XYZ file of C-alpha atoms in Angstrom:
735
model
C 7.355 12.202 -17.940
C 8.187 8.563 -18.559
C 8.974 8.324 -14.859
C 5.512 9.314 -13.613
C 5.084 5.777 -12.298
C 7.650 6.684 -9.624
C 5.361 9.351 -8.167
C 3.028 6.926 -6.368
C 5.636 4.179 -6.010
C 8.019 6.273 -3.888
C 5.638 6.861 -0.951
C 4.532 3.250 -1.361
C 8.146 2.178 -0.810
C 8.315 4.411 2.261
C 5.152 2.802 3.631
C 6.585 -0.680 3.083
C 9.935 0.148 4.719
C 8.399 1.723 7.811
C 5.614 -0.829 8.023
C 7.783 -3.937 7.656
C 11.084 -2.828 9.179
C 10.685 0.527 10.877
C 8.118 -0.597 13.448
C 10.621 -3.129 14.813
C 14.015 -1.525 14.354
C 13.965 2.175 13.347
C 14.402 5.113 15.653
C 11.866 7.945 15.405
C 14.366 10.037 13.497
C 14.952 7.297 10.924
C 11.231 6.593 10.479
C 10.451 10.272 9.933
C 13.405 10.662 7.569
C 12.325 7.689 5.417
C 8.732 8.945 5.174
C 9.674 12.554 4.425
C 12.431 11.576 1.986
C 10.131 9.387 -0.117
C 7.471 12.117 -0.191
C 10.117 14.724 -1.038
C 11.378 12.595 -3.921
C 7.794 12.125 -5.143
C 7.377 15.907 -5.037
C 10.601 16.342 -7.025
C 9.518 13.882 -9.728
C 6.096 15.568 -9.826
C 7.664 18.980 -10.369
C 9.874 17.668 -13.178
C 6.939 15.935 -14.881
C 4.721 18.996 -14.449
C 7.219 21.375 -16.043
C 7.782 18.915 -18.882
C 4.027 18.925 -19.393
C 4.012 22.719 -19.448
C 6.633 22.624 -22.177
C 4.234 20.863 -24.542
C 1.640 22.516 -26.735
C -1.786 22.722 -24.998
C -3.342 20.147 -27.333
C -0.444 17.722 -26.711
C -0.575 17.791 -22.910
C -1.800 14.256 -22.479
C 0.753 11.568 -21.693
C -0.001 7.956 -20.745
C 2.367 5.319 -19.453
C 1.381 1.660 -19.169
C 3.255 -0.244 -16.474
C 1.751 -3.660 -17.081
C -1.367 -5.512 -18.150
C -3.475 -5.930 -15.035
C -6.617 -7.627 -16.397
C -6.116 -9.249 -19.827
C -8.915 -8.873 -22.403
C -12.018 -10.849 -21.449
C -14.869 -10.868 -24.025
C -18.119 -9.625 -22.499
C -21.343 -8.197 -23.964
C -21.809 -4.436 -23.861
C -24.049 -1.807 -25.400
C -21.993 -2.026 -28.607
C -22.022 -5.801 -28.862
C -19.096 -7.833 -27.608
C -16.344 -5.837 -25.922
C -13.085 -6.735 -24.261
C -13.054 -6.145 -20.530
C -9.454 -5.201 -19.913
C -7.587 -2.987 -17.508
C -3.979 -2.095 -18.208
C -2.220 -0.549 -15.224
C -1.867 2.808 -16.946
C -1.086 6.242 -15.540
C -2.171 9.419 -17.316
C -0.603 12.841 -16.914
C -2.616 15.771 -18.205
C -3.243 19.270 -16.794
C -5.839 18.079 -14.265
C -3.792 15.164 -12.901
C -0.669 17.347 -13.071
C -2.315 19.906 -10.805
C -3.443 17.174 -8.430
C -0.047 15.488 -8.071
C 1.515 18.824 -7.138
C -1.173 19.412 -4.518
C -0.930 15.906 -3.060
C 2.862 15.673 -2.990
C 3.493 19.336 -2.087
C 0.992 19.695 0.732
C 1.514 16.055 1.723
C 5.270 16.589 2.074
C 4.775 19.593 4.368
C 2.309 17.610 6.483
C 4.870 14.808 6.777
C 7.498 17.284 7.995
C 5.027 18.861 10.423
C 4.147 15.425 11.788
C 7.722 14.859 12.989
C 7.283 17.559 15.616
C 3.601 16.993 16.342
C 3.916 13.232 16.894
C 7.248 13.422 18.741
C 5.756 12.107 21.995
C 4.532 8.887 20.387
C 6.290 5.586 21.181
C 8.893 4.505 18.633
C 6.856 1.672 17.098
C 3.660 3.750 16.923
C 5.657 6.591 15.351
C 6.814 4.314 12.511
C 3.311 2.897 12.139
C 1.900 6.413 11.788
C 4.321 7.351 9.021
C 3.710 4.042 7.277
C -0.014 4.822 7.177
C 0.686 8.380 6.041
C 2.908 7.232 3.155
C 0.402 4.547 2.188
C -2.368 7.144 2.105
C -0.380 9.286 -0.351
C 0.446 6.217 -2.464
C -3.223 5.414 -2.954
C -4.213 9.045 -3.536
C -1.559 9.459 -6.224
C -2.714 6.189 -7.802
C -6.249 7.578 -7.823
C -5.378 10.842 -9.584
C -2.937 9.311 -12.074
C -5.110 6.322 -13.042
C -6.034 6.398 -16.727
C -9.112 4.219 -16.334
C -11.893 3.629 -13.854
C -10.459 0.425 -12.423
C -7.033 1.870 -11.581
C -8.815 4.859 -10.058
C -10.989 2.473 -8.064
C -7.917 0.847 -6.518
C -6.776 4.255 -5.275
C -10.357 5.129 -4.347
C -10.681 2.105 -2.067
C -7.131 2.498 -0.806
C -7.667 5.992 0.572
C -10.830 4.712 2.243
C -8.824 1.989 3.960
C -6.079 4.404 5.007
C -8.606 6.901 6.343
C -9.889 4.134 8.623
C -6.354 3.388 9.804
C -5.392 7.027 10.360
C -8.628 8.269 11.927
C -8.531 5.333 14.312
C -4.767 5.629 14.836
C -5.286 6.008 18.607
C -7.284 2.786 18.565
C -7.355 2.464 22.356
C -9.505 5.584 22.449
C -13.128 4.502 21.923
C -14.218 7.670 20.106
C -11.291 7.364 17.672
C -11.957 3.729 16.818
C -15.671 4.487 16.423
C -14.895 7.426 14.119
C -12.650 5.235 11.969
C -15.388 2.629 11.609
C -17.947 5.328 10.846
C -15.784 6.762 8.065
C -15.220 3.311 6.616
C -18.883 2.304 6.645
C -20.244 5.587 5.260
C -17.687 5.493 2.462
C -18.742 1.961 1.581
C -22.238 3.302 0.905
C -20.835 5.823 -1.552
C -18.516 3.228 -3.084
C -21.530 1.023 -3.802
C -22.936 3.755 -6.061
C -19.550 4.449 -7.635
C -18.999 0.773 -8.479
C -22.459 0.465 -10.026
C -21.663 3.533 -12.125
C -18.389 1.969 -13.274
C -20.195 -1.233 -14.292
C -22.775 0.789 -16.208
C -19.952 2.668 -17.951
C -18.582 -0.606 -19.310
C -22.018 -1.881 -20.317
C -22.679 1.386 -22.163
C -19.299 2.115 -23.741
C -17.442 -1.196 -23.643
C -14.358 0.361 -22.035
C -13.092 1.722 -18.735
C -10.628 4.213 -20.248
C -11.441 7.816 -19.316
C -10.452 9.282 -22.659
C -12.370 6.692 -24.680
C -15.469 7.096 -22.507
C -15.336 10.897 -22.850
C -14.979 10.682 -26.635
C -17.877 8.242 -26.937
C -20.086 10.292 -24.590
C -19.446 13.474 -26.580
C -20.878 11.724 -29.651
C -24.144 10.995 -27.834
C -27.037 13.487 -27.662
C -27.384 15.699 -24.610
C -30.073 14.259 -22.317
C -32.184 17.372 -21.936
C -35.618 15.755 -22.090
C -35.151 12.423 -20.366
C -33.148 10.806 -17.602
C -31.180 8.489 -19.851
C -28.230 6.183 -19.407
C -25.696 9.033 -19.133
C -27.765 10.591 -16.368
C -27.897 7.251 -14.595
C -24.142 6.801 -14.869
C -23.352 10.298 -13.621
C -25.817 10.095 -10.747
C -24.303 6.793 -9.573
C -20.811 8.254 -9.853
C -21.986 11.280 -7.864
C -23.197 8.980 -5.080
C -19.594 7.818 -4.788
C -18.396 11.415 -4.830
C -20.820 12.292 -2.022
C -19.294 9.565 0.133
C -15.665 10.491 -0.473
C -16.172 14.254 -0.493
C -18.687 14.397 2.374
C -21.804 15.799 0.729
C -25.411 15.469 1.859
C -26.433 12.887 3.010
C -23.050 11.145 3.444
C -21.139 13.975 5.119
C -21.511 12.754 8.703
C -18.188 10.886 8.822
C -15.992 13.909 8.157
C -16.532 15.914 11.383
C -15.913 12.754 13.413
C -12.652 12.244 11.526
C -11.218 14.892 13.860
C -10.548 12.101 16.339
C -7.364 11.310 14.427
C -4.108 13.245 14.848
C -4.299 16.817 13.548
C -1.832 16.231 10.648
C -4.144 13.425 9.526
C -7.052 15.862 9.580
C -5.018 18.262 7.453
C -4.097 15.545 4.959
C -7.616 14.133 4.663
C -9.389 17.493 4.600
C -7.026 19.497 2.450
C -5.050 17.587 -0.117
C -6.235 14.034 -0.488
C -9.303 11.998 0.288
C -12.085 14.575 0.392
C -10.995 16.075 -2.925
C -11.214 12.680 -4.642
C -14.930 13.077 -5.373
C -14.449 16.546 -6.864
C -11.558 15.268 -8.962
C -13.604 12.302 -10.194
C -16.437 14.580 -11.355
C -13.930 16.827 -13.136
C -12.237 13.848 -14.738
C -15.612 12.766 -16.160
C -16.663 16.261 -17.208
C -17.708 15.042 -20.660
C -20.157 12.577 -19.118
C -21.664 15.096 -16.728
C -22.015 17.778 -19.391
C -24.127 15.397 -21.471
C -26.446 14.905 -18.464
C -27.700 18.380 -17.445
C -30.222 16.996 -14.945
C -27.416 15.292 -13.067
C -25.429 18.522 -13.115
C -28.365 20.355 -11.572
C -28.485 17.732 -8.821
C -24.740 18.194 -8.254
C -25.153 21.960 -7.972
C -28.140 21.775 -5.622
C -26.536 19.185 -3.350
C -23.336 21.237 -3.333
C -24.958 24.509 -2.290
C -27.212 22.858 0.309
C -24.200 21.098 1.814
C -22.197 24.331 1.835
C -25.022 26.266 3.487
C -25.855 23.614 6.079
C -22.245 22.981 7.118
C -21.523 26.696 7.374
C -24.544 27.221 9.629
C -23.362 24.410 11.924
C -19.904 25.959 12.082
C -21.383 29.160 13.529
C -21.789 27.708 17.029
C -19.226 24.901 17.364
C -16.571 25.254 20.051
C -14.059 22.512 19.135
C -11.359 24.174 17.022
C -10.897 21.153 14.755
C -14.627 20.507 14.406
C -15.173 24.083 13.204
C -12.560 23.512 10.518
C -14.153 20.157 9.675
C -17.509 21.772 8.930
C -15.643 24.459 7.037
C -14.179 21.709 4.843
C -17.621 20.228 4.205
C -18.854 23.704 3.249
C -15.937 24.409 0.903
C -16.374 21.030 -0.762
C -19.963 22.064 -1.372
C -18.597 25.132 -3.166
C -16.462 22.905 -5.378
C -19.413 20.715 -6.322
C -21.453 23.836 -6.964
C -18.803 24.878 -9.476
C -18.890 21.457 -11.121
C -22.679 21.549 -11.217
C -22.806 24.853 -13.109
C -20.187 23.665 -15.595
C -17.307 25.686 -14.125
C -14.986 22.695 -13.911
C -11.801 24.744 -14.013
C -13.106 27.026 -11.254
C -13.888 23.993 -9.094
C -10.396 22.551 -9.653
C -8.886 25.993 -8.973
C -10.724 26.220 -5.653
C -9.584 22.674 -4.865
C -5.981 23.835 -5.254
C -6.277 27.035 -3.221
C -8.336 25.265 -0.573
C -5.548 22.703 -0.186
C -3.160 25.474 0.844
C -5.292 27.491 3.223
C -7.163 24.537 4.746
C -3.968 22.565 5.371
C -2.569 25.746 6.892
C -5.606 26.191 9.149
C -5.569 22.593 10.346
C -1.857 22.605 11.044
C -2.229 25.936 12.863
C -4.998 24.381 14.952
C -2.607 21.537 15.694
C -0.004 24.060 16.830
C -2.624 25.651 19.100
C -3.600 22.264 20.542
C 0.094 21.462 21.015
C 0.567 24.784 22.806
C -2.474 24.185 25.031
C -1.478 20.652 26.071
C -4.298 19.014 24.136
C -7.090 21.534 24.783
C -9.382 21.931 21.752
C -12.245 24.036 23.130
C -11.846 27.613 21.883
C -13.859 28.852 24.874
C -10.901 27.762 27.030
C -8.287 29.673 25.060
C -8.097 33.400 24.332
C -5.202 35.855 24.149
C -2.841 33.335 22.547
C -1.407 35.687 19.922
C 1.244 36.938 22.338
C 2.319 33.358 23.099
C 2.063 31.996 19.532
C 3.055 34.841 17.191
C 3.961 32.641 14.210
C 0.884 30.459 14.578
C -1.309 33.546 14.935
C 0.113 35.274 11.850
C -0.108 32.206 9.625
C -3.582 31.256 10.852
C -4.754 34.820 10.218
C -3.557 34.477 6.620
C -5.464 31.215 6.252
C -8.592 32.751 7.786
C -8.506 35.767 5.479
C -7.921 33.455 2.516
C -10.940 31.269 3.263
C -13.019 34.398 3.891
C -12.230 35.561 0.344
C -10.270 38.691 1.192
C -8.042 39.908 -1.682
C -5.352 39.351 -2.765
C -5.207 35.995 -0.990
C -5.777 32.722 -2.829
C -9.312 32.072 -1.639
C -10.536 35.348 -3.095
C -9.761 34.463 -6.694
C -11.082 30.896 -6.676
C -14.202 31.621 -4.634
C -15.023 34.684 -6.719
C -14.750 32.668 -9.923
C -17.254 30.156 -8.531
C -19.639 32.912 -7.426
C -19.339 34.613 -10.807
C -20.126 31.462 -12.776
C -22.952 30.625 -10.381
C -24.428 34.112 -10.854
C -24.557 33.487 -14.604
C -26.285 30.146 -14.062
C -28.766 30.772 -11.233
C -29.364 33.912 -9.184
C -31.072 31.945 -6.392
C -28.166 29.558 -5.942
C -25.774 32.527 -6.148
C -27.641 34.245 -3.288
C -27.316 31.090 -1.164
C -23.615 30.894 -2.023
C -23.132 34.518 -0.938
C -24.947 33.795 2.331
C -22.612 30.848 2.836
C -19.632 33.127 2.225
C -20.937 35.517 4.890
C -21.274 32.718 7.433
C -17.821 31.374 6.502
C -16.160 34.703 7.208
C -18.111 35.024 10.472
C -17.379 31.608 11.993
C -13.734 31.630 10.917
C -13.067 34.992 12.523
C -15.106 33.884 15.530
C -12.578 31.065 15.837
C -9.707 33.577 15.547
C -11.280 35.952 18.049
C -11.939 33.343 20.728
C -8.532 31.731 20.237
C -6.132 34.640 19.865
C -7.884 37.809 21.077
C -9.259 38.964 24.399
C -8.129 37.661 27.762
C -6.713 34.239 28.470
C -9.410 31.786 29.596
C -7.515 28.508 29.514
C -6.095 26.168 32.128
C -3.586 27.592 34.574
C 0.070 26.751 34.936
C 2.465 27.323 37.786
C 3.256 30.975 38.434
C 6.923 30.061 38.811
C 6.995 29.175 35.121
C 6.430 32.781 34.173
C 2.800 32.333 33.259
C -0.615 32.701 34.773
C -1.121 31.606 38.313
C -3.789 29.229 39.398
C -6.200 32.074 39.918
C -6.331 32.825 36.207
C -7.079 29.336 34.980
C -10.318 27.468 34.635
C -8.900 24.050 35.350
C -5.918 21.925 36.084
C -3.373 21.973 33.302
C -2.395 18.440 34.077
C -5.890 17.390 33.141
C -5.125 18.279 29.534
C -1.792 16.606 29.301
C -3.255 13.580 27.560
C -6.208 15.005 25.731
C -5.938 12.523 22.902
C -6.490 9.495 25.018
C -4.288 6.878 26.515
C -2.315 6.598 23.321
C -2.596 10.239 22.495
C -0.369 13.175 22.038
C 1.006 13.612 25.492
C 2.941 16.666 26.635
C 4.215 15.723 30.070
C 4.396 18.669 32.481
C 2.818 21.739 30.913
C 4.459 25.123 31.341
C 1.865 27.265 29.601
C 1.164 28.142 25.943
C 4.268 28.052 23.796
C 5.156 28.273 20.133
C 5.568 25.006 18.249
C 9.027 23.703 17.248
C 10.534 24.634 13.907
C 9.555 21.335 12.334
C 5.965 22.553 12.778
C 6.283 26.302 12.193
C 8.306 26.088 8.955
C 5.529 24.128 7.141
C 3.065 26.713 8.466
C 5.044 29.543 6.915
C 5.429 27.729 3.589
C 1.714 26.969 3.432
C 0.983 30.594 4.309
C 3.043 31.647 1.299
C 0.985 29.267 -0.832
C -2.254 30.684 0.601
C -1.054 34.150 -0.465
C 0.307 33.505 -3.960
C -1.613 30.464 -5.272
C -4.568 32.576 -6.322
C -2.523 34.558 -8.811
C -2.632 31.549 -11.130
C -6.262 32.464 -11.841
C -6.478 36.253 -11.957
C -9.582 37.005 -14.067
C -9.556 39.189 -17.136
C -11.641 41.817 -15.338
C -8.645 42.470 -13.065
C -6.137 42.513 -15.897
C -5.220 38.828 -15.772
C -5.875 36.030 -18.221
C -7.098 33.296 -15.865
C -4.094 31.165 -16.719
C -5.205 28.145 -14.708
C -8.508 27.897 -16.589
C -6.701 27.917 -19.911
C -4.207 25.389 -18.587
C -6.912 22.997 -17.366
C -9.176 23.371 -20.403
C -7.729 20.412 -22.394
C -8.592 18.050 -19.528
C -12.275 18.822 -19.993
C -12.321 18.557 -23.801
C -13.690 15.463 -25.536
C -13.289 14.630 -29.216
C -16.598 13.225 -30.457
C -16.254 10.650 -33.188
C -18.946 9.560 -35.573
C -20.309 6.099 -34.961
C -19.815 6.304 -31.230
C -16.538 4.378 -31.279
C -15.771 3.935 -27.611
C -12.149 3.337 -28.343
C -11.630 6.580 -30.259
C -8.952 8.885 -28.942
C -8.678 11.513 -31.633
C -10.266 12.814 -34.776
C -13.929 13.055 -35.639
C -16.012 16.059 -34.716
C -14.687 19.261 -33.263
C -13.748 19.370 -29.617
C -16.456 20.275 -27.142
C -15.704 21.918 -23.825
C -17.926 20.396 -21.153
C -18.078 23.716 -19.374
C -20.188 25.071 -22.210
C -23.636 24.629 -20.727
C -26.654 24.104 -22.926
C -30.193 25.385 -22.915
C -31.172 23.040 -20.115
C -28.881 25.051 -17.858
C -30.669 28.238 -18.662
C -28.311 29.518 -21.332
C -24.669 29.095 -22.227
C -22.609 30.084 -19.238
C -19.532 30.639 -21.329
C -21.406 33.018 -23.640
C -22.895 34.830 -20.662
C -19.439 35.332 -19.236
C -18.241 36.735 -22.542
C -21.037 39.280 -22.747
C -20.981 40.400 -19.117
C -19.083 43.641 -18.689
C -15.888 43.807 -16.714
C -17.465 46.467 -14.524
C -20.302 44.143 -13.578
C -17.846 41.379 -12.774
C -15.779 43.713 -10.633
C -18.993 44.813 -8.926
C -19.759 41.183 -8.026
C -16.206 40.818 -6.715
C -16.567 43.927 -4.612
C -19.864 42.686 -3.223
C -18.379 39.315 -2.238
C -15.429 41.071 -0.565
C -17.872 43.321 1.280
C -19.795 40.272 2.474
C -16.586 38.719 3.773
C -15.566 41.935 5.502
C -18.989 42.213 7.155
C -18.684 38.678 8.491
C -15.231 39.434 9.924
C -16.279 42.733 11.516
C -19.438 41.275 13.051
C -17.457 38.376 14.531
C -14.868 40.793 15.956
C -17.647 42.921 17.428
C -19.471 39.935 18.961
C -16.512 38.073 20.395
C -13.835 40.703 21.102
C -15.385 44.104 21.618
C -18.814 43.141 22.999
C -18.849 39.412 23.847
C -22.042 39.873 25.841
C -23.907 40.392 22.558
C -23.172 36.823 21.452
C -24.215 35.451 24.838
C -27.425 37.476 24.766
C -28.298 36.326 21.254
C -27.627 32.690 22.176
C -29.936 33.016 25.180
C -32.626 34.745 23.131
C -32.537 32.247 20.277
C -32.090 29.117 22.340
C -33.930 26.738 20.044
C -32.034 27.601 16.831
C -28.792 27.696 18.817
C -29.493 24.263 20.279
C -30.381 22.866 16.852
C -27.137 24.172 15.358
C -25.090 23.043 18.357
C -26.496 19.548 17.884
C -25.823 19.702 14.131
C -29.492 19.562 13.136
C -29.702 16.259 15.020
C -28.659 14.452 11.854
C -26.456 11.997 13.725
C -29.300 11.332 16.139
C -31.701 10.879 13.213
C -29.332 8.445 11.513
C -28.823 6.681 14.820
C -32.566 6.352 15.420
C -33.326 5.200 11.874
C -30.493 3.629 9.925
C -28.267 2.550 12.804
C -30.997 1.278 15.096
C -32.903 -0.069 12.127
C -29.846 -1.946 10.946
C -29.154 -3.254 14.450
C -32.817 -4.207 14.907
C -32.829 -5.911 11.519
C -29.647 -7.741 12.406
C -31.140 -8.821 15.735
C -34.332 -9.872 13.986
C -32.422 -11.827 11.376
C -30.331 -13.394 14.129
C -33.497 -14.354 16.024
C -35.054 -15.702 12.809
C -31.890 -17.636 12.078
C -31.697 -18.964 15.638
C -35.348 -19.812 16.053
C -36.567 -20.564 12.535
C -33.604 -21.548 10.386
C -31.669 -23.186 13.206
C -34.986 -24.393 14.628
C -35.830 -26.163 11.394
C -32.328 -27.602 11.157
C -32.215 -28.588 14.825
C -35.822 -29.854 14.677
C -34.967 -31.931 11.663
C -31.989 -33.287 13.542
C -34.064 -34.145 16.617
C -36.766 -35.675 14.380
C -34.174 -37.846 12.692
C -32.752 -38.822 16.077
C -36.253 -39.695 17.334
C -37.045 -41.548 14.118
C -33.833 -43.507 14.357
C -34.557 -44.289 18.010
C -38.104 -45.446 17.101
C -36.746 -47.414 14.172
C -34.254 -48.971 16.539
C -37.084 -50.003 18.875
C -39.148 -51.441 16.007
C -36.147 -53.234 14.654
C -35.147 -54.535 18.072
C -38.524 -55.515 19.514
C -40.631 -56.198 16.422
C -38.454 -57.278 13.571
C -35.736 -58.862 15.662
C -38.377 -59.995 18.171
C -40.413 -61.814 15.502
C -37.307 -63.419 14.096
C -36.105 -64.384 17.544
C -39.613 -65.660 18.475
C -39.735 -67.824 15.387
C -36.288 -69.084 16.190
C -37.319 -69.803 19.790
C -40.451 -71.661 18.661
C -38.466 -73.803 16.323
C -35.815 -74.192 18.952
C -38.352 -75.406 21.512
C -40.146 -77.539 18.917
C -36.875 -79.030 17.885
C -36.299 -79.955 21.541
C -39.561 -81.940 21.624
C -38.909 -83.621 18.350
C -35.333 -84.232 19.345
C -36.567 -86.331 22.296
C -38.321 -88.602 19.831
C -35.137 -89.272 17.943
C -33.529 -91.760 20.384
C -31.818 -94.009 17.826
C -33.333 -97.233 19.388
C -35.121 -99.593 16.952
C -37.552 -100.865 19.530
C -38.732 -97.263 20.204
C -39.299 -96.664 16.530
C -41.194 -100.016 16.256
C -43.324 -99.041 19.270
C -44.141 -95.685 17.672
C -45.091 -97.429 14.441
C -47.376 -99.728 16.407
C -48.996 -96.751 18.102
C -49.388 -95.120 14.692
C -51.083 -98.153 13.182
C -53.305 -98.445 16.254
C -54.243 -94.752 16.024
C -54.955 -95.031 12.305
C -57.184 -98.066 12.696
C -59.011 -96.459 15.637
C -59.763 -93.315 13.688
C -60.847 -95.319 10.707
C -63.213 -97.434 12.728
C -64.652 -94.362 14.526
C -65.446 -92.405 11.399
C -66.760 -95.259 9.421
């Protein structure tokens, strides 16, 4: 475990090699090999570290490794007096981070391998750039999950936001892709604002950024059942950040647009990395959230509303990737619902199973798009199961898993969430069941329109052994560059075809994961022992210490499991689970399976057996259908309010700056110029004029007097005579 620092460093090295050298010199084969090799090595180190962790006693499964001192101690005031603001670059391996590194490296490695085939048509330099971004994304995500304090996590948190911008806008010459990248970046900055404020408030309150120390100090504080105190403020601010990263109401709008990136990017973002960061962060701070029941209620309500809304939008979408995008938003809502009712292990369990079946579904959709020369509209597909047998079989497994059909992975994790929600709130449970029904319906609608029925897609030449022009709805060549000028081109299209082995092998491996991953959490009602819950339990335990010592790491009061809800949650969920009979739990399982089966059968009836029913219902309920098709007009609402308001404010501020601020500055400048010009005139014509006039007068006077100074004695004697004569005359006259 002392080598856990290698887990994020290895993909970081791959990103540096491809980014600095590969873009200029590497062949596609070399670039792909470097990226996949570094991710494979990271997966190997993760497996070794994970099994070493399993070999320890449950209470000892907490290992930290400090690489270096990042921020040295800086004395600052906090809620406990003076505290040292410091941030060692420390990684922490415990059951929760151990689970996450396996998900990120395992699923991430398969996505890297899949990308070699999917991105094969890219230019050599762009190919290396893509894998550099992909490696960098995994580096930051692994930094996020292994960080032992808030600041190291924040580096990874911001890093995945940056990489999402780079990957979503990978085809930057395509306007919609570059716009989607900017949208993701900006929306995530809103969430990051709340997260950063929460982190600052954590330090002010506890005097430390260390997760373990914060959890121990929070466990010593009273539960905020009667007031919205500092813990509630911290958790609500942190949840704002989680809503941005994990696409919850109202910050979910970036995730569907993220489909503009390459399909493997969609799989990586939606399944194993970025969108799970918010769920992971809430789980990592379980002790904080459990002390703030009002915040937990907000988390649960936002989670179920997001799940329900996204599922309803998915009912009518026609873009294969967009349907899966709204499915991701909905499933993330399920995870937050679990966190909100105190079922932290169930939420983390669903995060793991979702990584398998959602990555599988996205990569299968990529195989379908690859087979259809870039076509993404499921209304222009149909009957593809005979052309894509491997893709069909693996995507069917993923669809059944997300629908909660046993014994696939999604059944166990989703049922655990529904069970814990039932114990907490019957109303929220009913909404969650309705969401499950819609999930099964829209996912099998996708399967039905894509793989069943007759072929409805573009035609290809009859000489290629496929449909003639009479069977197609358009020109196949028109779809050869569906991703834009820099997109995933296919050259001449010869009809639907199975993907290459570099793409189908990851599909089969992920399908195996979607089948077996759920057996890690078989509940006691079915004869299991819910091993994953017991494994994850130490990650959610805090050791309260008398005196509220924020730096405490052990000792003090008995451990408290954050999942143990208090009276503010309407009773202890853990106790309710203990007293509920196995028969009742099995009955709830059976009901959820029945709901999933109903959704599947109705979708098959509507879109395979009697497709006219769906068309008739859409025509009859035009207004609801239009509202759902336009996604509740949320993007339009945001555009008309926040976007236009921001643009109008910017224009107003620009006009104010140009006319008022610049006007004052420019007016002052012109006034000074005018004043200086006037001063120049006064100085030139008045001051200088008066001086010059005086000089001229004296000059002229001096000329007159100079004529009197001849130097002749007789002239002077004559003047004296005149003077005496004048004096005597005046004297005689005035006498």
